[in-house]
Amino acid sequence: MVLTMRGFPPVLVFRRFSSSSPTTTIVTKAIPSKSHLHSPIPDSAFPKGYTLTGLHCGVKKKSGVLDLGVILSTSPRPTSAGACFTRNAFKAAPVLVSQDVLARTGGRARAIVVNSGCANAVTGKQGMEDAWSMVRATDALLPSQSQAPRESETLVMSTGVIGQNLPIAKILEGIRSQGPSGTRTLGSTFEAWERAARAFMTTDTFPKLRARTFAVRGKEFRLAGMDKGAGMIHPDMGPPSGQLHATLLGCILTDAAVSPRSLQSALTYAVDRSFNSISVDGDMSTNDTIVVLANGAATAAEEPEIDEATDPEAYEVFKQELTSFAADLAQLVVRDGEGATKFVTVTVEGAPTYKDAHAVASRISTSALVKTALFGEDANWGRVLAATGSVALSQPIDPTRVNVSFVPSDGTAPLPLLVNGEPEKVDEARASEIIGQEDLEIKVELGLGSESAKYWTCDFSYEYVRINGDYRT
Amino acid sequence: MVLTMRGFPPVLVFRRFSSSSPTTTIVTKAIPSKSHLHSPIPDSAFPKGYTLTGLHCGVKKKSGVLDLGVILSTSPRPTSAGACFTRNAFKAAPVLVSQDVLARTGGRARAIVVNSGCANAVTGKQGMEDAWSMVRATDALLPSQSQAPRESETLVMSTGVIGQNLPIAKILEGIRSQGPSGTRTLGSTFEAWERAARAFMTTDTFPKLRARTFAVRGKEFRLAGMDKGAGMIHPDMGPPSGQLHATLLGCILTDAAVSPRSLQSALTYAVDRSFNSISVDGDMSTNDTIVVLANGAATAAEEPEIDEATDPEAYEVFKQELTSFAADLAQLVVRDGEGATKFVTVTVEGAPTYKDAHAVASRISTSALVKTALFGEDANWGRVLAATGSVALSQPIDPTRVNVSFVPSDGTAPLPLLVNGEPEKVDEARASEIIGQEDLEIKVELGLGSESAKYWTCDFSYEYVRINGDYRT
């Protein structure tokens, strides 16, 4: 018996063979292809002064699948580095080591090494040694910049299964292959950037790589970035001094010159409004890390670094560009969320504080009931409201001031669902039309103040359960 | 092409017809039948002095499906009442009305009326009027106990879809059918209790009804209770004066005599350790309500009510019995959780405070990654750890003091997975054996103190997504 449970395509059909049978068959819509989200970028669009690669070293079993990325700054100027790390209490070894590197150098780093396939998390003393080995092997690829015995200048990231040790010999061999006597594949073309982006991937279905150009006082700079999801995505990252949580990895590289302190504060601001405002499954990883490098390669040696204290205007331009670029990269992770068929923006307005707005947006974005309703294309605003009401805000919610609407992505009129706490007579055909779109916005107005926040989330599908019920095997 | 993704039965198989096809077929294990959890109870086991029924009045479309329950105390003694309600800001009309009734009577109520199929939530002024109509119609079924113009003595509960008005005429007709001139079906047999329990059901697969006997100083009393889930289950309920959250409905009836104040404080204690310690999907409803009535029908008129101040010993016995009984009822909801194939106890020990222990247990119990791993029968302790580490406790977690183990339900030896922060060499065959059982305990020891908490949760299956992707249609 096949029951057609919803009338509109793509169809959602459910079938139970018999009550005594151990199997159930679910015929559902396929996950839409995301391949159009990855396309070539001209070589000239990438920031100057970086050389990078991605290779297969053997962390992943399948031959040819990239699992090791190396990124080096070749700029003659000092390279500034900032990072935000997970607030999880069980910080993985690469997180602890990268924090240590930044603390020792005072925010300078010239290299990034990343592996996928194994998170090097909960791996004890051996894990720490392995992460340091990766750092030192990558350090050795950097040209010496001074005679003094130097600190390590490499940040390290790992993603994959928790609780297993790295196949460190294979990784070190892979890193050393990029040395002068190795089969060096480092480069600066789109192909090289793309290989590095691929080395980040775990359950991602496409490499996430973006570049853009921006100007400070008429002078052009470039930003490029890559990141990966696609599960255990609900980051809560803070600057190195904070505690940790989130597996989201990413790096942003620019050829602007920015002081270490200002680079970190711009990144912290940007991450709150981008990577800390996305959710795939509401789970925080032990490894979440976003790194930014600013190598100054597009500037002359005598030009000062952008700094908040000495040139607040230039800093503000840089901060806003970084935030907008980080939001683009963060949204790519949601679009490629495990099993995602929808990309949903949750906007909360009229909150007493930004924290309140962010908390409500986060709760709606992580509600299993909201997310399954989105998958089922059901305009179930009651679940949005129940999620909203379950958050303890700094000021009590007055139900009679709350509005909820669905905003279509095609620019047509929004659909009010709840106005001043009272349900609207909903045009179900119109509701189905809006919720049938791949992109959609849920808007909640609290009527309590003037603060707002945005969150990006996806739906919860059978495919999510399949991917995560069967990840390790 | 059929890929067998796990070796052990029940099989989990995934099949994609073709990359261009709009459909995906998932063959998965069936949800185990829960029918053995419901069986007859001798009439004599139920508390004295209650008459009750369940009937079909037409809230639900399908003829014969019960959707209205009426419970009346027939005791000559005053009946005490206590209740815990959702802390959600969008409290449904029946929640507000029941709070009002309890406030007016000072904790006395003799009747409960419940409907399923429509939650009467977010229904504005009309919703409040409808809830009051239900109360008054049920009041009319009660024999008058004094000459004074009396306050309403009925508590009302509703569960079902949010944002739709009740078909109030049908409901009132149903209530009135229980009056002297109606087709009265009220009774005190198992059959009557079972009908009332069935009237609570929404997506529940069996009526949840339990009874037990307890003794205070050698004198026997009885407790009976019924409740319903099965989704939007992550209650956080407080006494009437508190704020609210949760759709879990339940009532517990006893023939002991307990003062209103002590009944409420015993219920508040019990609910924290039972209904507020279960999770199906991590979502809180606008309607969650647990009601307790104590009618003294098993006592002589001159016997004093049990009271914490005057007889702390008797009160303590009653409180512990109520807590243990409430935990039984709460666990039934998890066993029947939407799409659940596993019943999982999460025990957190060694926490600095009860609140810390409860917060960690709650986070693990609601993690989508933990729950999908349980469904996939994957002993993925890394996800348990990531969830644990994402909670901000009153004292920082020291990873080197944390232990995680899986405890089988068959009494055989526990399986240590993480000892003092280091992963154990896990016997995968043994891990599969334990996680293959329907009942399972996940134990986390924090090593930070002596407080502990238990939580009960279930796994996240394809069936959960199906039920909740397609609830309203």
Coordinates of N, CA and C in Angstrom, one line a residue, chain A residues 75-141:
Chain A
S75 N 54.3 36.3 1.9 CA 54.4 37.7 1.9 C 55.7 38.1 2.7
P76 N 56.4 39.1 2.2 CA 57.6 39.5 2.9 C 57.3 40.2 4.2
R77 N 56.0 40.7 4.4 CA 55.6 41.4 5.6 C 55.2 40.4 6.6
P78 N 55.2 40.8 7.9 CA 54.7 39.9 9.0 C 53.2 39.6 8.7
T79 N 52.8 38.4 8.9 CA 51.5 38.0 8.7 C 50.7 37.9 10.1
S80 N 49.6 38.7 10.2 CA 48.8 38.6 11.4 C 47.8 37.5 11.3
A81 N 47.5 37.0 12.5 CA 46.6 35.9 12.6 C 45.6 36.1 13.7
G82 N 44.3 35.7 13.5 CA 43.3 35.7 14.5 C 42.5 34.4 14.4
A83 N 41.9 34.0 15.5 CA 41.1 32.8 15.4 C 40.0 32.8 16.5
C84 N 38.9 32.1 16.1 CA 37.9 31.8 17.1 C 37.7 30.3 17.2
F85 N 37.7 29.8 18.4 CA 37.7 28.4 18.7 C 36.4 27.9 19.4
T86 N 36.0 26.7 19.3 CA 34.9 26.1 20.0 C 35.0 26.4 21.5
R87 N 33.8 26.6 22.1 CA 33.7 26.7 23.6 C 33.5 25.4 24.3
N88 N 33.5 24.3 23.6 CA 33.3 23.0 24.2 C 34.4 22.7 25.2
A89 N 34.0 22.1 26.3 CA 35.0 21.8 27.4 C 36.0 20.8 26.9
F90 N 35.6 19.9 25.9 CA 36.6 18.9 25.4 C 37.2 19.4 24.1
K91 N 38.0 20.4 24.3 CA 38.7 21.0 23.1 C 39.7 19.9 22.5
A92 N 39.6 19.8 21.2 CA 40.5 18.8 20.6 C 41.9 19.4 20.6
A93 N 42.9 18.4 20.5 CA 44.3 18.8 20.5 C 44.7 19.9 19.6
P94 N 44.2 19.9 18.3 CA 44.6 21.0 17.4 C 44.1 22.4 17.9
V95 N 43.0 22.4 18.6 CA 42.4 23.6 19.1 C 43.4 24.1 20.2
L96 N 43.8 23.3 21.1 CA 44.6 23.7 22.2 C 46.0 24.1 21.7
V97 N 46.5 23.4 20.7 CA 47.8 23.8 20.1 C 47.8 25.1 19.3
S98 N 46.7 25.3 18.6 CA 46.6 26.6 17.8 C 46.4 27.8 18.8
Q99 N 45.7 27.6 19.9 CA 45.6 28.6 20.9 C 46.9 29.0 21.5
D100 N 47.7 27.9 21.7 CA 49.0 28.1 22.3 C 49.9 28.9 21.3
V101 N 49.9 28.5 20.0 CA 50.7 29.2 19.0 C 50.4 30.7 19.0
L102 N 49.1 31.0 19.0 CA 48.7 32.4 18.9 C 49.1 33.2 20.2
A103 N 49.0 32.5 21.3 CA 49.4 33.1 22.6 C 50.9 33.4 22.6
R104 N 51.7 32.5 22.1 CA 53.2 32.6 22.1 C 53.7 33.7 21.1
T105 N 53.0 33.8 19.9 CA 53.5 34.7 18.9 C 52.8 36.1 19.0
G106 N 51.8 36.2 19.9 CA 51.1 37.4 20.0 C 50.3 37.7 18.8
G107 N 49.7 36.7 18.1 CA 48.8 36.9 17.0 C 49.6 37.0 15.6
R108 N 50.7 36.2 15.6 CA 51.3 36.1 14.3 C 51.4 34.7 13.9
A109 N 51.0 34.4 12.6 CA 51.2 33.0 12.1 C 51.2 33.1 10.6
R110 N 52.0 32.2 10.0 CA 52.2 32.3 8.5 C 51.7 31.1 7.8
A111 N 51.2 30.1 8.6 CA 50.8 28.9 7.9 C 49.6 28.2 8.6
I112 N 48.9 27.5 7.8 CA 47.8 26.7 8.3 C 47.9 25.3 7.8
V113 N 47.7 24.3 8.6 CA 47.7 22.9 8.2 C 46.4 22.3 8.7
V114 N 45.7 21.6 7.8 CA 44.4 21.0 8.1 C 44.3 19.5 7.6
N115 N 43.8 18.7 8.5 CA 43.5 17.4 7.9 C 42.0 17.0 8.2
S116 N 41.4 16.3 7.3 CA 40.0 15.8 7.4 C 40.1 14.3 7.6
G117 N 39.0 13.7 8.2 CA 39.0 12.2 8.3 C 39.2 11.8 9.8
C118 N 39.9 12.6 10.5 CA 40.1 12.3 12.0 C 40.3 13.6 12.7
A119 N 39.5 13.7 13.8 CA 39.4 15.0 14.5 C 40.6 15.2 15.5
N120 N 41.3 14.2 15.8 CA 42.3 14.3 16.8 C 41.7 14.9 18.1
A121 N 40.6 14.4 18.5 CA 39.9 15.0 19.6 C 39.7 13.8 20.6
V122 N 39.9 14.1 21.9 CA 39.9 13.1 23.0 C 40.9 12.1 22.7
T123 N 42.1 12.5 22.5 CA 43.2 11.6 22.1 C 44.4 11.8 23.1
G124 N 44.1 12.5 24.2 CA 45.1 12.6 25.3 C 46.5 13.2 24.9
K125 N 47.5 12.7 25.5 CA 48.9 13.2 25.3 C 49.4 12.9 23.9
Q126 N 49.1 11.8 23.4 CA 49.5 11.4 22.0 C 48.9 12.4 21.0
G127 N 47.6 12.8 21.3 CA 47.0 13.8 20.4 C 47.7 15.1 20.4
M128 N 48.1 15.6 21.5 CA 48.8 16.8 21.6 C 50.2 16.7 20.9
E129 N 50.9 15.6 21.1 CA 52.2 15.5 20.4 C 52.0 15.4 18.9
D130 N 50.9 14.8 18.4 CA 50.6 14.7 17.0 C 50.3 16.1 16.4
A131 N 49.5 16.8 17.1 CA 49.2 18.2 16.6 C 50.4 19.1 16.5
W132 N 51.3 19.0 17.6 CA 52.6 19.7 17.5 C 53.5 19.2 16.4
S133 N 53.5 18.0 16.1 CA 54.3 17.5 15.0 C 53.8 18.1 13.7
M134 N 52.5 18.2 13.5 CA 52.0 18.8 12.3 C 52.4 20.2 12.2
V135 N 52.4 20.9 13.3 CA 52.8 22.3 13.3 C 54.2 22.4 12.9
R136 N 55.1 21.6 13.5 CA 56.5 21.8 13.3 C 56.9 21.4 11.9
A137 N 56.2 20.3 11.4 CA 56.5 19.9 10.0 C 56.1 21.0 9.0
T138 N 55.1 21.7 9.3 CA 54.6 22.8 8.4 C 55.5 24.0 8.6
D139 N 55.9 24.3 9.8 CA 56.9 25.4 10.1 C 58.1 25.3 9.2
A140 N 58.5 24.0 9.0 CA 59.8 23.8 8.2 C 59.6 24.1 6.8
L141 N 58.3 24.3 6.3 CA 58.1 24.7 4.9 C 58.3 26.2 4.7

